[in-house]
PDB file of C-alpha atoms in Angstrom:
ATOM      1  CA  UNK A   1       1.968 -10.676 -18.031  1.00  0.00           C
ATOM      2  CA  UNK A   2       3.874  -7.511 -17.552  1.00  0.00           C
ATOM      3  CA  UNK A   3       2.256  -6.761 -13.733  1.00  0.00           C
ATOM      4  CA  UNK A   4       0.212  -3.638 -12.784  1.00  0.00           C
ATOM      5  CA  UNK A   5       0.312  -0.650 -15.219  1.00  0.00           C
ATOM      6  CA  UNK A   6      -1.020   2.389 -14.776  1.00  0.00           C
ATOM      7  CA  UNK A   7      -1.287   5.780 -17.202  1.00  0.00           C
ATOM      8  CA  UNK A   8      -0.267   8.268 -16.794  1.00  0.00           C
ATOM      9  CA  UNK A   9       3.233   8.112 -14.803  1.00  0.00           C
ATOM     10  CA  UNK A  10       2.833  11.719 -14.426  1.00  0.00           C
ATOM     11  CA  UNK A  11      -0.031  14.316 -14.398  1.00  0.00           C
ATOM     12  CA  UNK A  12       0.416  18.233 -14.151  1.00  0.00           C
ATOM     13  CA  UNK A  13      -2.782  19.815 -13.787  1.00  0.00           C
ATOM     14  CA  UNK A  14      -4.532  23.205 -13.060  1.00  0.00           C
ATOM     15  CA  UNK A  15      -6.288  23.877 -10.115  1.00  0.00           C
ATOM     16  CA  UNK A  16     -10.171  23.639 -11.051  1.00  0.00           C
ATOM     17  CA  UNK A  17      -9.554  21.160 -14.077  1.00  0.00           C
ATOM     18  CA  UNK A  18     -10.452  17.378 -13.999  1.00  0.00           C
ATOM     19  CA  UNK A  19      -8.110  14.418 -14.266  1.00  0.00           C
ATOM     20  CA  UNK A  20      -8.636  10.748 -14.612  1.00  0.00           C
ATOM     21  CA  UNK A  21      -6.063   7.732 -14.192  1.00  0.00           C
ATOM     22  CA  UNK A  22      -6.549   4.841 -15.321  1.00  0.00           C
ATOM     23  CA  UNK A  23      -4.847   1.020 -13.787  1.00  0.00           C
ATOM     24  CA  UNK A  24      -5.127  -2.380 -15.553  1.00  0.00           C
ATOM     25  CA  UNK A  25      -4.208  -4.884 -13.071  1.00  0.00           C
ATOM     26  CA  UNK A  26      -2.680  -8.163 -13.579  1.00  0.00           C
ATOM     27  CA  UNK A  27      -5.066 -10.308 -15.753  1.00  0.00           C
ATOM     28  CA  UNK A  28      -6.179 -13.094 -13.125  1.00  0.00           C
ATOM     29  CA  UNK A  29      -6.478 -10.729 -10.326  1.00  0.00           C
ATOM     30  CA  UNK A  30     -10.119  -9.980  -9.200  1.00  0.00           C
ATOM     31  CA  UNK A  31      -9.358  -7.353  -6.657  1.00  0.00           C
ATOM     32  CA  UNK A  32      -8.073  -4.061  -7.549  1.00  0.00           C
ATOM     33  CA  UNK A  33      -7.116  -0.806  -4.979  1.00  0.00           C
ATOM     34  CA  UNK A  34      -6.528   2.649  -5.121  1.00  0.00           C
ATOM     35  CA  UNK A  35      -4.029   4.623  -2.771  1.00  0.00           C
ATOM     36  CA  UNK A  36      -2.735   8.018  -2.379  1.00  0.00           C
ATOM     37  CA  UNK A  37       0.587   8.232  -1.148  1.00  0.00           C
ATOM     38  CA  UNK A  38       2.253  11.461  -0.097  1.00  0.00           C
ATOM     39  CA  UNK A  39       5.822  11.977   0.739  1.00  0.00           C
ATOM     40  CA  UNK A  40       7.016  10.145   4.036  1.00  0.00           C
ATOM     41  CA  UNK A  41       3.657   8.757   4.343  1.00  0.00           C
ATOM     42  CA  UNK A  42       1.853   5.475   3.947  1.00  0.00           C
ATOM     43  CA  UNK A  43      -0.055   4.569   1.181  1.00  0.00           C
ATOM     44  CA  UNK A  44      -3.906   5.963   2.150  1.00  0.00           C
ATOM     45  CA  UNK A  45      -6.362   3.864   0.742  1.00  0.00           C
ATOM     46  CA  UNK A  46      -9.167   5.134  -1.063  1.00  0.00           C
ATOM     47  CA  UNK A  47     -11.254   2.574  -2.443  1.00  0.00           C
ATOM     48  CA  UNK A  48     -11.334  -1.128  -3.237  1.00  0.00           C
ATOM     49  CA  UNK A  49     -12.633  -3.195  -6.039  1.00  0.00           C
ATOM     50  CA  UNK A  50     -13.946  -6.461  -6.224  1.00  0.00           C
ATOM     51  CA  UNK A  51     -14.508  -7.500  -9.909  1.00  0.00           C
ATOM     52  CA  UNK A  52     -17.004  -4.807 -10.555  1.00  0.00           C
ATOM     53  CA  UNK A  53     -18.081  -4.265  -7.143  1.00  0.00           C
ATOM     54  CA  UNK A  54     -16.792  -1.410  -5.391  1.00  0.00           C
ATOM     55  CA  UNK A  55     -16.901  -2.898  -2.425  1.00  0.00           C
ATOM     56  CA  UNK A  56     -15.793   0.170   0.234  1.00  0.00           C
ATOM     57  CA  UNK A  57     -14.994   4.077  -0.542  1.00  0.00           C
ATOM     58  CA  UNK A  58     -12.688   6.146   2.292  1.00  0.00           C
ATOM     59  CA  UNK A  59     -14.860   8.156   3.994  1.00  0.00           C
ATOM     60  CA  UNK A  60     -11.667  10.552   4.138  1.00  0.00           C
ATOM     61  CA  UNK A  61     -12.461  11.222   0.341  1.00  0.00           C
ATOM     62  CA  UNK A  62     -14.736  14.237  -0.754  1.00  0.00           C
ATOM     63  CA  UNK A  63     -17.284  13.653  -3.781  1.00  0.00           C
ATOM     64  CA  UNK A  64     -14.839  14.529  -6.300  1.00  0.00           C
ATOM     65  CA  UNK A  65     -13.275  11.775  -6.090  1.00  0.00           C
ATOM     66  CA  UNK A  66     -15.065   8.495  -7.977  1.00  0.00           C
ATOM     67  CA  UNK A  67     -13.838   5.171  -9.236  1.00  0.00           C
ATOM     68  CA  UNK A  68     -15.153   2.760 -11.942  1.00  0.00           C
ATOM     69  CA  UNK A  69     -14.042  -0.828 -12.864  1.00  0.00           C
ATOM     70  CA  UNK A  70     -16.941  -1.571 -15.514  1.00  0.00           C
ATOM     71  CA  UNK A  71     -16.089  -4.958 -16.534  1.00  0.00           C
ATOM     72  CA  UNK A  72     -14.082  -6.020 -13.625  1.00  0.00           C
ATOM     73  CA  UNK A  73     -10.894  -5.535 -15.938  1.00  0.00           C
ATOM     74  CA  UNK A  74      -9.227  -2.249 -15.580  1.00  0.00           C
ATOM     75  CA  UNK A  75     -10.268   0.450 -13.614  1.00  0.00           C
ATOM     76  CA  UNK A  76     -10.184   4.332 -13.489  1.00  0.00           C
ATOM     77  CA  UNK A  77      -9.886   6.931 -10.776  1.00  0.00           C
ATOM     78  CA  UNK A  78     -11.366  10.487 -11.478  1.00  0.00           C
ATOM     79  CA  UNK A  79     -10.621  13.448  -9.637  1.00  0.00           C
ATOM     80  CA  UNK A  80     -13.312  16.648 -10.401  1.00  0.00           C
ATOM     81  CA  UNK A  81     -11.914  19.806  -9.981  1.00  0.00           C
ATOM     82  CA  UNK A  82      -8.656  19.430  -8.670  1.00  0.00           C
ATOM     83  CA  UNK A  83      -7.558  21.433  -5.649  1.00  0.00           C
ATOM     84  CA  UNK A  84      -3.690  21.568  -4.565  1.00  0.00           C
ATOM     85  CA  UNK A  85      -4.126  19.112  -1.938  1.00  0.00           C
ATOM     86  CA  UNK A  86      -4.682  16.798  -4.504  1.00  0.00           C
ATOM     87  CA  UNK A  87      -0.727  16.574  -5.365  1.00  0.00           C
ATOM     88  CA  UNK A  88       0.375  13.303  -4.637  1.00  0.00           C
ATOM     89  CA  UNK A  89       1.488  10.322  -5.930  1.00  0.00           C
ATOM     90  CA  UNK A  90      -2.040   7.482  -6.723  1.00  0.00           C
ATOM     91  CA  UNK A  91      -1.337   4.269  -6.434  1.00  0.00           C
ATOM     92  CA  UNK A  92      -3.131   1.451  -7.796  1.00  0.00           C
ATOM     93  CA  UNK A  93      -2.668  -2.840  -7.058  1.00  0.00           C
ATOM     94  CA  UNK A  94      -4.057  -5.724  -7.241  1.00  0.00           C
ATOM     95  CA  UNK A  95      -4.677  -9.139  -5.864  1.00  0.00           C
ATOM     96  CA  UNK A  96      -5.997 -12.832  -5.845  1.00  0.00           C
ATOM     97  CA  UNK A  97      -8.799 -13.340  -3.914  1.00  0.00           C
ATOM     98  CA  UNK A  98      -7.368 -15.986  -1.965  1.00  0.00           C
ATOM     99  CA  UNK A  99      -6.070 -14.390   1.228  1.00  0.00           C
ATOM    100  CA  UNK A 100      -2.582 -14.478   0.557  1.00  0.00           C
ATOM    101  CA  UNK A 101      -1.750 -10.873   1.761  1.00  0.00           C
ATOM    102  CA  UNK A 102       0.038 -10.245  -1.107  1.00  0.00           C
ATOM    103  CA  UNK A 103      -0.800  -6.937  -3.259  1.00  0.00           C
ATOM    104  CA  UNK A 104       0.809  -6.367  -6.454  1.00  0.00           C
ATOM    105  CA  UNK A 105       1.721  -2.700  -6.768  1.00  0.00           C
ATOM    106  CA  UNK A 106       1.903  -0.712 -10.303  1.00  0.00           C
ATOM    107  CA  UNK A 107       4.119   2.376 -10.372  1.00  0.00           C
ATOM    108  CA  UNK A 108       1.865   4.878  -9.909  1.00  0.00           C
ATOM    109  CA  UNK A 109       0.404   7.989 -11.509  1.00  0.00           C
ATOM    110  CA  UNK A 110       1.981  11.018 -10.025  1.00  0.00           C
ATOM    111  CA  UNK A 111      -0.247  14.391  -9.708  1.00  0.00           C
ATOM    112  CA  UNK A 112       0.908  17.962  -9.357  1.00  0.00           C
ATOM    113  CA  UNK A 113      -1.548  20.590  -8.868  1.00  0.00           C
ATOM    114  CA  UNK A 114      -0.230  24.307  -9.827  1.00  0.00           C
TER     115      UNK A 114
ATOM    116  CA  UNK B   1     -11.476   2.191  12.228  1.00  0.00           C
ATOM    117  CA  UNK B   2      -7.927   0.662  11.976  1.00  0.00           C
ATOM    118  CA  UNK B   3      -5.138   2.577  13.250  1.00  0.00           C
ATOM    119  CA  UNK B   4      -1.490   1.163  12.522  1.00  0.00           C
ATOM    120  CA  UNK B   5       1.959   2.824  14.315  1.00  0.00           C
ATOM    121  CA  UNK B   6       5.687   2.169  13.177  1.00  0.00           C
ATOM    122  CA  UNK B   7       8.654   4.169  14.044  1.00  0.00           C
ATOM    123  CA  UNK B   8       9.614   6.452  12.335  1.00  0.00           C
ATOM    124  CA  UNK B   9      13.036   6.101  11.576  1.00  0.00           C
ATOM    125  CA  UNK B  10      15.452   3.604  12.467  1.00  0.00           C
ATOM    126  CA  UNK B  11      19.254   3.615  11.501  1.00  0.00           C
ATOM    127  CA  UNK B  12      21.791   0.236  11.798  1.00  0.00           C
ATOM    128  CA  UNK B  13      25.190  -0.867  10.381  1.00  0.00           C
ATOM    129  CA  UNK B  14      25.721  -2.521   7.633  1.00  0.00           C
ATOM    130  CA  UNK B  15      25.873  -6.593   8.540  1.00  0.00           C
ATOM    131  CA  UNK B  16      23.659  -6.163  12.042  1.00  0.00           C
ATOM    132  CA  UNK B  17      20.202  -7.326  12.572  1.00  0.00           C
ATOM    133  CA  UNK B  18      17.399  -4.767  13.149  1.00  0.00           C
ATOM    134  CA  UNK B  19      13.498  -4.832  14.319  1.00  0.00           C
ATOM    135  CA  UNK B  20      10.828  -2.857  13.223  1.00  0.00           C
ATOM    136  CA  UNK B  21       7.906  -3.321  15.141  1.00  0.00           C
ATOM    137  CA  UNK B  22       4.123  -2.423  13.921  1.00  0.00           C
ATOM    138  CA  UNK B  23       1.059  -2.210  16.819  1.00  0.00           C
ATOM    139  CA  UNK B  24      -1.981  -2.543  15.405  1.00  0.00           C
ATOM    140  CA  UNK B  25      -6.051  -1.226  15.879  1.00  0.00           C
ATOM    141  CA  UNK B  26      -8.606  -2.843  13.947  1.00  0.00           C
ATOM    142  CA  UNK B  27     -12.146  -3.468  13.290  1.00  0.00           C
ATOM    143  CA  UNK B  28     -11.398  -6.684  11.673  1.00  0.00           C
ATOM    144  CA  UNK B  29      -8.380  -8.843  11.189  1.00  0.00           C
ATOM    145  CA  UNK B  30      -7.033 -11.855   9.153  1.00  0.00           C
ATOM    146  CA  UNK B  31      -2.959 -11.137   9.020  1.00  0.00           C
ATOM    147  CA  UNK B  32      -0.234  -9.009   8.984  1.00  0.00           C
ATOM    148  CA  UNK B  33       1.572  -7.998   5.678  1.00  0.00           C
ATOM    149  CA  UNK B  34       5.185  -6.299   5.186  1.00  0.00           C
ATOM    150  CA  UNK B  35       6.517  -4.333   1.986  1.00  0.00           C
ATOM    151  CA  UNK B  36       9.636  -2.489   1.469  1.00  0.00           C
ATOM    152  CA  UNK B  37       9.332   0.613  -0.731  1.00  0.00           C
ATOM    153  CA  UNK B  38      12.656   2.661  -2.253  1.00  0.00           C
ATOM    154  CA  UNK B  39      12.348   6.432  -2.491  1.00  0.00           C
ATOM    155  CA  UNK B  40      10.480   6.952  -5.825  1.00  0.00           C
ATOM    156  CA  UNK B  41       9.909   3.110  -6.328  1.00  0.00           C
ATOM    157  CA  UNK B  42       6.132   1.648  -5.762  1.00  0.00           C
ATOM    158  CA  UNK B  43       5.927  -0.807  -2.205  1.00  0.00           C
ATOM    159  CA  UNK B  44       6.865  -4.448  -3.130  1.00  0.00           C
ATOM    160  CA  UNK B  45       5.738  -7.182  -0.738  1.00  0.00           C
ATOM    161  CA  UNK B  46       7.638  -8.820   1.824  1.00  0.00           C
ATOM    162  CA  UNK B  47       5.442 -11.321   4.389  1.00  0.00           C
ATOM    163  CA  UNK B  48       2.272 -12.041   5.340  1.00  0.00           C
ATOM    164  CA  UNK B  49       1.378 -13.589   9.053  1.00  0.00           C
ATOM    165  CA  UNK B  50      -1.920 -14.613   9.109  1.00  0.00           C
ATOM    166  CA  UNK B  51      -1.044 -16.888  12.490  1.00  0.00           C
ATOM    167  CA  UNK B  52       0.830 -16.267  15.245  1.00  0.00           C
ATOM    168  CA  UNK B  53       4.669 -17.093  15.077  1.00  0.00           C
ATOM    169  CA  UNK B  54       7.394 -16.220  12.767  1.00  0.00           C
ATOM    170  CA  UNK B  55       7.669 -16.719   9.237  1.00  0.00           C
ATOM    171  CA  UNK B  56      11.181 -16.847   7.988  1.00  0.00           C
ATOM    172  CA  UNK B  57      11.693 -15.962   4.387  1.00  0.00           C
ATOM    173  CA  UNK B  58      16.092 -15.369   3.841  1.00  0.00           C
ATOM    174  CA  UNK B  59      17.372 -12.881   5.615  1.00  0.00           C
ATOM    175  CA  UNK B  60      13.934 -11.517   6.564  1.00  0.00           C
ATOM    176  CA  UNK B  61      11.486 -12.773   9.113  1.00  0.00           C
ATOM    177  CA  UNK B  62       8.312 -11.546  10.010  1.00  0.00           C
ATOM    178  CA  UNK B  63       6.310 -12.399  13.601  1.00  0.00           C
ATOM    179  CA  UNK B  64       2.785 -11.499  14.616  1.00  0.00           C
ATOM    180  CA  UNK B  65       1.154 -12.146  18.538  1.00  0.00           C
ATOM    181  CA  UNK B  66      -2.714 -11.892  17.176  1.00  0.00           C
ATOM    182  CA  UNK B  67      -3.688 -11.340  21.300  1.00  0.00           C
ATOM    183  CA  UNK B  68      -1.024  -8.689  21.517  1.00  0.00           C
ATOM    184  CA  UNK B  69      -2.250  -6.801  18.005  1.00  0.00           C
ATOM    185  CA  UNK B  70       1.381  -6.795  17.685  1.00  0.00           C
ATOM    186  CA  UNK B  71       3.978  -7.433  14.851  1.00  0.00           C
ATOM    187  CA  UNK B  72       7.631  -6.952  13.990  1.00  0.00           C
ATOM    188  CA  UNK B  73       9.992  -7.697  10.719  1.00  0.00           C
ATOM    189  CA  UNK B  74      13.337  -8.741  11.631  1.00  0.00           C
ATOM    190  CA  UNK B  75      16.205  -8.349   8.934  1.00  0.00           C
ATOM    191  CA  UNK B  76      19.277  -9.908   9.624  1.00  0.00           C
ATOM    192  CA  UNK B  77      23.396  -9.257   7.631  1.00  0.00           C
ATOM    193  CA  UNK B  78      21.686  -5.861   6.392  1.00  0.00           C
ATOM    194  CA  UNK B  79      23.243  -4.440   3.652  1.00  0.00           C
ATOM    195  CA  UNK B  80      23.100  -1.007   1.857  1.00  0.00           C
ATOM    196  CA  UNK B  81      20.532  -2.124  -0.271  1.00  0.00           C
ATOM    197  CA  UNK B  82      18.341  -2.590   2.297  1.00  0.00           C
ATOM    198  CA  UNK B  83      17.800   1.307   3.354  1.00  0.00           C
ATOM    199  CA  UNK B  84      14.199   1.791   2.379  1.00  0.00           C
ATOM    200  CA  UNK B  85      10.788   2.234   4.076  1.00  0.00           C
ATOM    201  CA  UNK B  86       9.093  -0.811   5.240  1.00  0.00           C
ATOM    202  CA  UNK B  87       5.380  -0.529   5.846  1.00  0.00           C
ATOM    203  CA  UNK B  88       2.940  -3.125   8.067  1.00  0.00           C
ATOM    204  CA  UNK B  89      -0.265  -3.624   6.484  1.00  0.00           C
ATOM    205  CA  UNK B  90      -3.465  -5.301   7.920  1.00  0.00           C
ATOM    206  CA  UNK B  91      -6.036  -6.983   5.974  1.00  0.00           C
ATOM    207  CA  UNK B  92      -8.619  -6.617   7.732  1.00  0.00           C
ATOM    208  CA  UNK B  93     -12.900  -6.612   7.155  1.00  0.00           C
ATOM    209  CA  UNK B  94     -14.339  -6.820   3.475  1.00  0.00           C
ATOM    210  CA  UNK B  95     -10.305  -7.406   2.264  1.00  0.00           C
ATOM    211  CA  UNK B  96      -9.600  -4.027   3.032  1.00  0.00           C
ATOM    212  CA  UNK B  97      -5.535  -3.359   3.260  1.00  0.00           C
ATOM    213  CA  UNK B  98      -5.068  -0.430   6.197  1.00  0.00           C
ATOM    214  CA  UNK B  99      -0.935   0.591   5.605  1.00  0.00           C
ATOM    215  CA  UNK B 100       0.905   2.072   8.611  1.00  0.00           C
ATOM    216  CA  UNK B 101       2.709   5.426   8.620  1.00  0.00           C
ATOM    217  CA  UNK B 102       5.918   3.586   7.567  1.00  0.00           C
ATOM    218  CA  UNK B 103       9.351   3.069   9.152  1.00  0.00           C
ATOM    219  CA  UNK B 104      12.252   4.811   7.285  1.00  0.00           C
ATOM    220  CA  UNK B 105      15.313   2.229   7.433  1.00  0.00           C
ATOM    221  CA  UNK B 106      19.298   4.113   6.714  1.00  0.00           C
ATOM    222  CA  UNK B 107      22.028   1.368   6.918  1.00  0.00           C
ATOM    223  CA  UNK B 108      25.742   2.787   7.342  1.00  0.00           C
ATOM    224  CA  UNK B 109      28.786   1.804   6.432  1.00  0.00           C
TER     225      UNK B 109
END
């Protein structure tokens, strides 16, 4: 098991277009998250997976912003028409769901919006 | 809601001991976790406190006061490698994981 991955490390993008990110968490792990970290900030969380259950969405984010995890394996975050606030760096981890408090970070998937 | 507040920045010599200290707001609450986080790297974890005390784990330990809403990570002999942020993180209702603001840690020489 090679830990969180996520694809792509790095996303340039034009404003108005679409991206999508995709995580595959570590195999036995039922929960999966999504962040948005900007610089000298916490990670913000956006939305939270159980299996296939998304479970809770930020009310911070707009509707362009949705997340799937269809067979409670890997999951993907889609951003619809990209604005320039956008630009950040998206995190993605996952967890047991024993309550350990113990998240398992990937790298993340880094987003610049021209 | 949930509402978490770190300082900002904190700077300490090289073999001292230093506290960051995390207050806490939340809906819902079952512990207190702690990652570090190296510009450009992704947060790795630290602690978790999901009762009140301190939790000793090498030269880091991490204490929570649940009545206080109240927790702080002690690192003691810091060294260079050490300068990072360090985040508090509640888990809190539905498994939800709320991250603080962070606390931006220099260690000098």
């Amino acid at each position: 098991d090679t830990g969180v991955s996520q694809d792509p490390r790095h996303k340039i993008t034009k404003r108005g277009q679409n991206v999508t990110f995709r995580c595959d968490p570590i195999s036995e792990h039922n929960r999966l998250y999504w962040y948005r970290q900007t610089l000298g900030q916490g990670p913000e969380f956006l939305t939270y997976f159980q299996n296939e259950a998304q479970l809770e969405k930020s009310r911070l984010l707009s509707d362009r912003f949705s997340a799937e995890r269809p067979k409670g394996s890997f999951s993907t975050l889609e951003i619809q028409r990209t604005e320039q606030g956008d630009s950040a760096m998206y995190l993605c981890a996952s967890s047991l769901e024993v309550n350990t408090g113990e998240l398992f970070f990937g790298e993340g998937s880094r987003l610049t919006v021209l | 809601g949930q509402s978490l507040e770190q300082p900002s920045e904190v700077t300490a010599v090289e073999g001292a001991i230093v506290q960051i200290n995390c207050t806490y707001q939340t809906s819902g609450f079952y512990g207190l976790s702690w990652y570090q986080q190296h510009d450009g790297g992704a947060p790795t974890f630290l602690s978790y406190n999901a009762l009140d005390g301190l939790e000793e784990t090498g030269r880091f330990s991490s204490f929570l006061s649940r009545s206080d809403s109240y927790g702080y990570l002690l690192l003691q002999e810091l060294q260079m490698k050490d300068s990072a942020s360090y985040f508090c993180a509640v888990l809190g209702g539905y498994q939800k994981v709320t991250f603080g603001t962070g606390t931006k840690l220099q260690v000098i020489p």
